[in-house]
XYZ file of N, CA and C in Angstrom:
642
model
N 56.019 -11.604 -69.409
C 55.225 -12.294 -68.845
C 53.816 -11.366 -68.560
N 53.906 -10.196 -68.933
C 53.083 -8.980 -68.291
C 51.901 -9.204 -69.512
N 52.729 -9.380 -71.135
C 52.318 -9.467 -71.875
C 50.943 -10.760 -72.481
N 51.898 -12.072 -71.863
C 50.908 -13.019 -71.800
C 49.685 -12.667 -71.033
N 49.673 -12.156 -69.916
C 48.552 -12.180 -69.340
C 47.578 -10.941 -69.600
N 47.781 -10.392 -70.721
C 46.801 -8.986 -71.233
C 45.288 -9.596 -71.525
N 45.216 -10.730 -72.361
C 44.091 -11.362 -72.488
C 43.278 -11.741 -71.443
N 44.049 -12.674 -70.371
C 43.121 -12.936 -69.162
C 42.765 -11.826 -68.189
N 43.754 -10.787 -68.133
C 43.193 -9.314 -67.428
C 42.255 -8.596 -68.311
N 41.858 -8.912 -69.467
C 41.126 -8.067 -70.178
C 39.744 -8.798 -70.117
N 39.728 -10.171 -69.825
C 38.160 -11.096 -69.766
C 38.177 -10.676 -68.772
N 38.772 -10.701 -67.572
C 38.701 -10.640 -66.196
C 38.126 -9.035 -66.049
N 38.404 -8.253 -66.615
C 38.204 -6.885 -66.428
C 37.242 -6.762 -67.211
N 36.649 -6.817 -68.255
C 35.370 -6.602 -68.749
C 34.215 -7.535 -68.080
N 34.353 -9.044 -67.785
C 33.465 -9.335 -66.680
C 33.215 -8.794 -65.514
N 34.113 -8.161 -64.735
C 33.561 -7.232 -63.990
C 32.897 -6.201 -63.990
N 33.134 -5.636 -65.135
C 32.231 -3.956 -65.864
C 30.980 -4.764 -65.663
N 30.715 -6.040 -66.702
C 29.604 -5.974 -67.006
C 28.674 -6.648 -65.825
N 29.474 -7.669 -64.846
C 28.563 -7.694 -63.544
C 28.140 -6.848 -62.855
N 29.372 -5.822 -62.503
C 28.813 -4.237 -62.163
C 27.520 -3.618 -62.687
N 27.471 -3.746 -63.781
C 26.517 -3.031 -64.258
C 25.188 -3.191 -64.303
N 25.335 -5.044 -64.466
C 24.018 -6.061 -64.410
C 23.888 -5.503 -62.835
N 24.150 -5.516 -61.715
C 24.323 -5.755 -60.345
C 23.643 -4.379 -59.877
N 23.629 -3.547 -60.746
C 23.716 -2.058 -60.155
C 22.929 -1.576 -60.855
N 22.025 -2.251 -61.654
C 21.543 -1.640 -62.668
C 21.480 -0.253 -63.472
N 22.956 -0.536 -63.991
C 23.595 0.790 -64.222
C 23.089 0.964 -65.970
N 23.340 1.620 -66.660
C 23.230 2.328 -67.992
C 23.009 1.122 -68.732
N 24.516 0.317 -68.969
C 24.840 -0.782 -69.758
C 24.003 -1.739 -69.386
N 23.111 -1.919 -68.423
C 21.775 -2.852 -68.051
C 20.653 -2.264 -68.622
N 20.246 -1.198 -68.681
C 19.351 -0.511 -69.339
C 19.111 -0.729 -70.819
N 20.617 -0.232 -71.861
C 20.800 -0.419 -72.971
C 20.565 -2.169 -73.269
N 21.220 -2.681 -72.659
C 21.096 -4.376 -72.779
C 19.587 -4.974 -72.953
N 18.550 -4.206 -71.898
C 17.482 -4.684 -72.162
C 16.728 -4.036 -73.359
N 17.323 -3.049 -73.713
C 16.433 -2.514 -74.667
C 16.694 -3.055 -76.160
N 18.208 -3.419 -76.122
C 18.472 -4.660 -77.264
C 18.248 -5.902 -77.256
N 17.608 -6.225 -76.092
C 16.861 -7.702 -76.035
C 15.513 -7.757 -76.407
N 14.972 -6.766 -76.015
C 13.557 -6.633 -76.308
C 13.756 -6.528 -78.043
N 14.824 -6.078 -78.428
C 14.686 -5.847 -79.825
C 14.762 -7.445 -80.939
N 15.471 -7.896 -80.082
C 15.869 -9.221 -80.880
C 15.033 -10.268 -80.456
N 14.447 -10.531 -79.778
C 13.519 -11.515 -79.383
C 12.808 -11.994 -80.212
N 12.757 -13.087 -80.473
C 11.838 -13.692 -81.878
C 12.168 -13.524 -82.965
N 13.466 -12.958 -83.202
C 14.187 -12.851 -84.456
C 14.223 -14.408 -84.933
N 14.161 -14.543 -86.149
C 14.905 -15.948 -86.869
C 13.736 -17.213 -86.348
N 13.854 -18.049 -87.277
C 13.062 -19.472 -87.179
C 12.915 -19.978 -85.595
N 12.065 -19.857 -85.050
C 11.900 -20.629 -84.068
C 12.892 -21.988 -83.788
N 12.793 -23.116 -84.861
C 13.487 -24.030 -84.404
C 14.653 -24.460 -84.888
N 15.192 -23.153 -85.264
C 16.841 -22.928 -85.581
C 17.375 -22.515 -84.498
N 16.571 -21.350 -83.856
C 17.275 -20.775 -82.517
C 17.187 -21.593 -81.463
N 16.291 -22.364 -81.464
C 15.825 -23.290 -80.585
C 17.094 -24.321 -80.288
N 17.297 -24.783 -81.630
C 18.323 -25.858 -81.755
C 20.111 -25.155 -81.573
N 20.085 -24.060 -82.047
C 21.266 -23.221 -81.537
C 21.113 -23.082 -79.704
N 20.248 -22.861 -79.287
C 20.353 -22.857 -77.628
C 20.549 -23.849 -77.097
N 20.077 -25.039 -77.419
C 20.469 -26.315 -76.825
C 21.821 -26.867 -77.143
N 22.553 -26.151 -78.146
C 23.920 -26.257 -77.770
C 24.830 -26.014 -76.928
N 24.139 -25.318 -75.763
C 24.514 -25.407 -74.722
C 24.361 -26.129 -73.769
N 23.226 -26.785 -73.435
C 22.772 -27.916 -72.766
C 23.834 -28.715 -72.136
N 23.767 -29.195 -71.128
C 24.690 -30.481 -70.200
C 24.857 -31.568 -71.307
N 23.458 -31.769 -72.125
C 23.233 -33.227 -72.786
C 23.840 -33.380 -74.088
N 24.379 -32.090 -74.173
C 24.845 -31.760 -75.793
C 26.418 -31.567 -75.922
N 26.856 -30.893 -75.003
C 28.308 -29.861 -74.905
C 28.970 -30.983 -73.841
N 28.596 -31.317 -72.671
C 29.498 -32.282 -71.985
C 29.684 -33.609 -72.536
N 29.024 -34.069 -73.488
C 29.237 -35.368 -74.056
C 30.490 -34.985 -75.156
N 30.436 -34.253 -75.742
C 31.613 -33.519 -76.354
C 32.956 -33.429 -75.999
N 33.034 -32.708 -74.661
C 34.344 -32.583 -73.945
C 34.534 -34.408 -73.455
N 33.329 -34.805 -72.993
C 33.866 -36.401 -72.665
C 34.654 -37.380 -73.624
N 33.763 -36.964 -74.770
C 34.520 -37.758 -75.874
C 35.334 -37.252 -76.110
N 36.241 -36.051 -76.539
C 37.666 -35.479 -76.607
C 38.339 -36.187 -75.393
N 38.046 -35.953 -74.103
C 39.021 -36.206 -73.115
C 39.288 -37.955 -72.999
N 38.335 -39.040 -73.510
C 38.432 -40.505 -73.631
C 39.641 -40.692 -74.733
N 39.386 -39.592 -76.071
C 40.122 -39.679 -77.209
C 41.589 -39.802 -76.571
N 41.961 -38.466 -75.920
C 43.549 -38.254 -75.530
C 43.753 -39.086 -74.783
N 42.947 -39.937 -73.774
C 43.428 -40.787 -72.851
C 43.971 -42.010 -73.876
N 42.634 -42.509 -74.719
C 43.321 -43.586 -75.289
C 44.025 -43.581 -76.390
N 44.338 -42.335 -76.886
C 45.353 -42.254 -78.186
C 46.727 -41.834 -77.312
N 46.816 -41.399 -76.479
C 48.230 -41.252 -75.846
C 48.398 -40.972 -74.606
N 47.573 -41.380 -73.814
C 47.385 -41.948 -72.378
C 47.517 -40.503 -71.560
N 46.968 -39.590 -71.969
C 47.149 -37.943 -71.747
C 46.169 -37.798 -70.196
N 46.581 -38.362 -69.263
C 45.446 -38.618 -68.362
C 45.575 -37.294 -67.325
N 46.508 -36.557 -67.415
C 46.985 -35.208 -66.611
C 45.818 -34.003 -67.504
N 46.151 -34.114 -68.768
C 45.535 -33.147 -69.674
C 44.032 -32.962 -69.429
N 43.288 -34.650 -69.686
C 42.021 -34.745 -69.534
C 41.332 -34.367 -68.228
N 42.109 -34.509 -67.179
C 42.084 -34.186 -66.064
C 41.666 -32.767 -66.033
N 42.506 -32.164 -66.124
C 42.547 -30.653 -66.365
C 41.284 -29.859 -66.902
N 40.768 -30.562 -68.010
C 40.094 -30.517 -68.752
C 38.670 -30.739 -68.225
N 38.488 -31.768 -67.370
C 37.236 -31.776 -66.243
C 37.338 -31.142 -65.142
N 38.364 -30.622 -64.976
C 38.229 -29.463 -63.393
C 38.050 -28.292 -64.227
N 38.189 -27.619 -65.134
C 37.650 -26.585 -65.651
C 36.258 -26.631 -65.857
N 35.769 -27.736 -66.537
C 34.075 -28.101 -66.556
C 33.472 -28.362 -65.167
N 34.167 -28.614 -64.230
C 33.655 -28.708 -62.950
C 33.382 -27.170 -62.356
N 34.395 -26.343 -62.846
C 34.392 -25.035 -62.298
C 33.530 -24.388 -62.457
N 32.766 -24.849 -63.798
C 31.531 -23.875 -64.311
C 30.539 -23.830 -63.305
N 29.808 -24.956 -62.667
C 28.502 -24.295 -61.957
C 29.229 -24.036 -60.744
N 30.343 -24.186 -60.230
C 30.857 -23.492 -59.188
C 31.128 -22.004 -58.851
N 30.866 -21.518 -60.208
C 31.415 -20.159 -60.047
C 29.921 -19.460 -60.787
N 29.274 -20.190 -61.690
C 28.025 -19.668 -62.150
C 26.654 -19.675 -61.076
N 26.458 -20.808 -60.688
C 25.742 -20.668 -59.653
C 25.443 -19.880 -58.769
N 26.669 -19.397 -57.749
C 26.663 -18.287 -56.860
C 26.295 -17.262 -57.188
N 26.653 -16.690 -58.537
C 26.676 -15.315 -59.254
C 25.194 -15.204 -59.645
N 24.821 -16.377 -59.950
C 23.031 -16.410 -60.461
C 22.296 -15.758 -59.270
N 22.716 -16.525 -58.023
C 21.917 -16.420 -56.897
C 21.964 -15.115 -56.056
N 23.185 -14.325 -56.192
C 23.768 -13.190 -55.988
C 22.880 -11.941 -56.735
N 23.168 -12.196 -57.988
C 22.734 -11.006 -59.153
C 21.014 -11.298 -58.918
N 20.399 -12.655 -59.068
C 18.967 -12.540 -58.994
C 18.352 -11.986 -60.269
N 19.145 -12.005 -61.559
C 18.414 -10.798 -62.231
C 17.284 -11.805 -63.343
N 16.422 -11.124 -63.206
C 15.060 -11.450 -63.728
C 14.861 -12.109 -65.530
N 14.351 -12.861 -65.980
C 14.496 -13.489 -67.263
C 13.653 -12.150 -68.126
N 13.866 -12.534 -69.260
C 13.184 -11.828 -70.727
C 12.038 -11.871 -70.509
N 11.654 -13.045 -70.754
C 9.977 -13.425 -71.133
C 9.449 -14.173 -70.030
N 9.845 -14.529 -69.175
C 9.274 -15.820 -68.131
C 9.886 -15.158 -66.884
N 8.757 -15.516 -65.871
C 8.917 -15.102 -64.392
C 10.198 -16.319 -64.168
N 11.089 -15.692 -62.997
C 11.905 -16.111 -62.186
C 13.283 -15.218 -62.357
N 14.187 -15.765 -61.586
C 15.549 -14.862 -61.520
C 16.472 -15.845 -61.691
N 17.879 -15.192 -61.426
C 19.064 -16.169 -61.822
C 19.598 -16.110 -63.262
N 19.608 -15.458 -64.019
C 19.820 -15.483 -65.528
C 20.936 -14.650 -66.108
N 21.630 -13.988 -64.851
C 23.184 -14.052 -65.162
C 24.200 -14.701 -64.154
N 25.274 -15.006 -64.659
C 25.360 -15.345 -66.181
C 24.981 -16.182 -66.781
N 24.521 -16.299 -67.971
C 23.983 -17.814 -68.730
C 24.954 -19.080 -68.598
N 24.239 -19.672 -68.059
C 25.056 -21.354 -67.677
C 24.649 -22.382 -69.084
N 23.922 -21.811 -69.887
C 24.124 -22.388 -71.209
C 25.452 -22.035 -71.896
N 25.503 -20.732 -72.071
C 26.723 -20.308 -72.372
C 28.018 -20.595 -72.076
N 28.222 -20.752 -70.513
C 29.138 -21.033 -69.710
C 29.718 -22.622 -70.302
N 28.382 -23.419 -70.521
C 28.810 -24.726 -70.653
C 29.411 -25.273 -72.016
N 28.807 -24.399 -72.803
C 29.090 -24.517 -74.086
C 30.603 -23.714 -74.293
N 30.755 -23.023 -73.894
C 32.337 -22.271 -74.029
C 33.365 -23.111 -73.260
N 33.163 -23.935 -72.183
C 34.172 -24.704 -71.521
C 33.971 -25.663 -72.199
N 33.078 -26.505 -72.710
C 33.114 -27.640 -72.957
C 33.724 -27.966 -74.567
N 33.400 -26.860 -75.421
C 33.871 -26.952 -76.769
C 35.468 -26.599 -76.507
N 35.570 -25.487 -75.752
C 36.891 -24.697 -75.669
C 37.787 -25.580 -75.460
N 37.678 -26.522 -74.336
C 38.499 -27.588 -73.519
C 38.554 -28.663 -74.425
N 37.385 -29.270 -75.296
C 37.791 -30.072 -76.000
C 38.816 -29.713 -77.047
N 38.678 -28.740 -77.798
C 39.455 -27.934 -78.840
C 40.704 -27.850 -78.488
N 41.112 -27.620 -77.113
C 42.422 -27.632 -76.523
C 42.925 -28.902 -76.302
N 42.120 -30.438 -75.969
C 42.611 -31.746 -76.140
C 42.791 -32.091 -77.303
N 42.412 -31.705 -78.434
C 42.550 -32.485 -79.719
C 43.303 -31.755 -80.558
N 43.653 -30.547 -80.196
C 44.372 -29.714 -80.799
C 45.563 -30.348 -81.473
N 46.347 -30.872 -80.229
C 47.738 -31.511 -80.661
C 47.676 -32.970 -81.428
N 46.269 -33.547 -81.588
C 45.853 -34.687 -82.057
C 45.820 -34.284 -83.400
N 45.461 -33.409 -83.931
C 44.951 -32.779 -85.061
C 46.037 -33.061 -86.054
N 45.426 -33.158 -87.449
C 46.627 -32.814 -88.663
C 46.819 -31.537 -89.034
N 47.942 -31.087 -89.313
C 48.733 -29.712 -89.667
C 47.497 -28.736 -90.008
N 46.899 -29.399 -91.302
C 45.937 -28.771 -91.769
C 44.898 -28.021 -91.972
N 44.275 -29.093 -90.269
C 42.821 -28.935 -89.387
C 43.216 -28.220 -88.349
N 44.460 -28.237 -88.010
C 44.819 -27.871 -86.276
C 44.230 -26.343 -86.448
N 44.481 -25.381 -87.229
C 44.379 -23.945 -87.030
C 42.740 -23.599 -87.084
N 41.682 -24.541 -87.528
C 40.385 -24.763 -87.360
C 39.448 -25.080 -85.948
N 40.685 -25.705 -85.190
C 39.624 -26.530 -84.064
C 39.348 -25.479 -83.397
N 39.852 -24.349 -82.829
C 39.467 -23.661 -81.892
C 38.272 -22.687 -82.518
N 38.498 -22.078 -83.789
C 37.507 -21.281 -84.507
C 36.326 -22.087 -84.203
N 36.477 -23.415 -84.605
C 34.740 -24.123 -84.503
C 34.287 -24.329 -83.194
N 35.094 -24.408 -82.145
C 34.764 -24.428 -80.714
C 34.136 -22.997 -80.460
N 34.462 -21.798 -80.989
C 34.412 -20.242 -80.858
C 33.074 -20.254 -81.598
N 32.703 -20.920 -83.001
C 31.765 -20.895 -83.504
C 30.341 -21.665 -82.838
N 30.486 -22.791 -82.579
C 29.742 -23.139 -81.451
C 29.293 -22.405 -80.364
N 30.090 -21.932 -79.922
C 29.913 -21.094 -78.484
C 28.863 -19.947 -78.952
N 29.313 -19.126 -79.670
C 28.829 -18.203 -80.304
C 27.393 -18.376 -80.589
N 27.336 -19.442 -81.342
C 25.773 -19.756 -82.119
C 25.053 -20.706 -80.852
N 25.683 -20.651 -79.576
C 24.635 -21.108 -78.299
C 24.206 -19.692 -77.887
N 24.940 -18.586 -77.461
C 24.812 -17.698 -77.244
C 23.437 -16.671 -78.199
N 23.903 -16.695 -79.604
C 22.447 -16.266 -80.205
C 21.403 -16.863 -80.069
N 21.429 -18.169 -80.182
C 20.224 -18.556 -79.893
C 19.431 -18.318 -78.792
N 20.096 -18.522 -77.607
C 19.711 -17.935 -76.271
C 18.897 -16.827 -76.238
N 19.571 -15.823 -76.706
C 19.352 -14.239 -77.031
C 17.901 -14.088 -78.011
N 18.453 -15.014 -79.300
C 17.053 -14.847 -79.915
C 15.681 -15.443 -79.232
N 15.887 -16.515 -78.625
C 14.856 -17.115 -78.168
C 13.760 -16.579 -76.938
N 14.582 -15.786 -76.634
C 14.174 -14.699 -75.458
C 14.829 -15.676 -73.841
N 15.413 -16.342 -73.952
C 15.887 -17.258 -72.769
C 16.850 -16.564 -71.797
N 17.846 -15.292 -72.402
C 18.705 -14.532 -71.954
C 18.755 -13.370 -72.101
N 19.279 -12.047 -71.470
C 19.577 -10.894 -72.369
C 20.781 -10.744 -72.620
N 21.229 -10.326 -73.755
C 22.786 -10.046 -74.136
C 23.836 -10.301 -73.520
N 23.682 -9.393 -72.229
C 24.815 -9.283 -71.134
C 25.125 -10.556 -70.489
N 23.849 -11.048 -70.436
C 24.098 -12.347 -69.771
C 24.847 -13.670 -70.456
N 24.879 -13.660 -71.608
C 25.782 -14.185 -72.577
C 27.289 -13.737 -72.550
N 27.045 -12.127 -72.693
C 28.567 -11.497 -72.887
C 29.280 -11.913 -71.297
N 28.977 -11.898 -70.390
C 29.298 -11.945 -68.738
C 29.667 -13.685 -69.139
N 29.243 -14.612 -69.527
C 29.960 -15.896 -69.471
C 30.656 -15.768 -70.375
N 30.837 -15.454 -71.570
C 31.950 -15.423 -72.662
C 33.233 -15.057 -71.714
N 33.087 -13.569 -71.106
C 34.155 -13.383 -70.294
C 34.586 -13.893 -69.475
N 33.779 -14.733 -68.441
C 34.098 -15.408 -67.052
C 34.665 -16.696 -67.866
N 34.451 -17.455 -68.828
C 34.546 -18.541 -69.546
C 36.175 -18.248 -70.130
N 35.968 -17.125 -70.626
C 37.839 -16.783 -71.074
C 38.599 -16.617 -70.194
N 38.252 -16.307 -69.025
C 39.475 -16.440 -67.882
C 39.693 -18.124 -67.762
N 38.749 -18.693 -67.626
C 38.786 -20.482 -67.413
C 39.803 -20.718 -68.393
N 39.350 -20.900 -69.780
C 40.122 -21.374 -70.753
C 41.369 -20.843 -70.837
N 41.446 -19.532 -70.758
C 43.059 -19.320 -70.866
C 43.857 -19.742 -69.489
N 43.479 -19.790 -68.274
C 43.721 -20.372 -67.547
C 44.119 -22.020 -67.635
N 43.209 -22.832 -68.142
C 43.668 -24.053 -68.719
C 44.472 -24.261 -69.898
N 44.463 -23.459 -70.538
C 45.433 -23.419 -71.772
C 46.958 -23.365 -71.272
N 47.002 -22.326 -70.055
C 48.253 -22.249 -69.384
C 49.122 -23.707 -68.448
N 47.544 -24.168 -68.280
C 47.780 -25.274 -67.153
C 48.313 -26.370 -68.287
N 47.467 -26.731 -69.423
C 48.266 -27.510 -70.449
C 49.247 -27.623 -71.087
N 49.968 -26.542 -70.960
C 51.170 -25.944 -71.267
C 52.422 -26.312 -70.518
N 52.359 -26.896 -69.108
C 53.024 -27.079 -68.133
C 53.565 -27.979 -68.564
N 55.047 -28.483 -67.869
C 55.821 -29.585 -68.935
C 55.406 -30.788 -68.035
N 54.774 -30.623 -66.883
C 54.406 -32.207 -66.114
C 53.038 -32.565 -66.980
N 52.038 -31.858 -68.142
C 50.711 -32.322 -68.937
C 51.256 -32.444 -69.712
N 52.396 -31.979 -70.639
C 52.343 -31.765 -71.929
C 52.779 -33.318 -72.369
N 51.887 -33.861 -73.349
C 52.258 -35.051 -74.086
C 53.491 -35.325 -74.841
N 54.035 -34.356 -75.162
C 55.245 -34.266 -75.859
C 56.306 -34.569 -75.173
N 56.330 -34.377 -73.753
C 57.458 -34.389 -72.939
C 57.524 -35.708 -72.304
N 56.225 -36.411 -72.170
C 56.256 -37.775 -71.684
C 56.500 -38.500 -73.085
N 55.916 -38.481 -74.181
C 56.149 -39.592 -75.197
C 57.356 -39.645 -75.699
N 58.149 -38.597 -75.731
C 59.457 -38.262 -76.307
C 59.549 -38.764 -77.692
N 60.705 -39.176 -78.420
C 61.070 -39.013 -79.629
C 60.129 -39.944 -80.587
N 59.708 -40.963 -80.226
C 58.560 -41.898 -80.952
C 57.469 -41.101 -81.097
N 56.726 -40.225 -80.541
C 55.676 -39.369 -80.518
C 55.916 -38.555 -81.516
N 56.966 -37.938 -81.438
C 57.362 -36.706 -82.572
C 57.344 -37.601 -83.827
N 58.294 -38.715 -84.180
C 58.391 -39.251 -85.428
C 57.222 -39.680 -85.931
N 56.483 -40.184 -85.098
C 54.853 -40.834 -85.311
C 54.165 -39.677 -86.005
N 54.403 -38.530 -85.456
C 53.418 -37.461 -85.571
C 53.927 -36.583 -86.639
N 54.946 -36.741 -87.140
C 55.722 -36.245 -88.619
C 55.167 -37.278 -89.568
N 55.253 -38.533 -89.204
C 54.820 -39.539 -90.312
C 53.260 -39.074 -91.169
N 52.634 -38.948 -90.147
C 51.507 -39.264 -90.690
C 50.974 -37.730 -90.469
N 51.335 -36.644 -90.770
C 50.788 -35.276 -90.669
C 50.155 -34.495 -89.908
N 50.799 -35.180 -88.559
C 49.884 -34.411 -87.196
C 50.943 -33.342 -86.829
């Protein structure tokens, strides 16, 4: 049991460390700002802007919505879809108070409230939750790629945000740690017997999945 909790505890501990350093103007924050200034402006602006936009609500949330609609249509997985939607709703509930409390100034533009990165959090939970929903419906040869693709989209968002100067690197790291906790909790919830599609669907689902390679 404790071994299963280690990833969650690790994400939570790293998030606490990063948040403390950013809030207290610690040495990690100073190093972060030096690193950020050296990275701002690298790469083609059109590409980095596109990457940063992967974390906007107009791009990421529809991906999760489509995944939720698919699993409801395909397998009547209402509880799984609801759990993913609640995880997405938890993002602003967690991120916005932290932004107001930390009130970190932006790298290149006036204003505060940069920590943690909302775009990174939106990308992490939207793509991660979509992958968790779709994995049971993916063909066996594609299933191992579902979560890595979600991870690559999230990392691409963070890279774009930093290179465009919208966020400091630790803004992105803090969001990844916070949303790592959210996604690990969501994964555990989706494994509860009451929300497992296989538990509800019975032998017909198993036979059908085996027949078409899922």
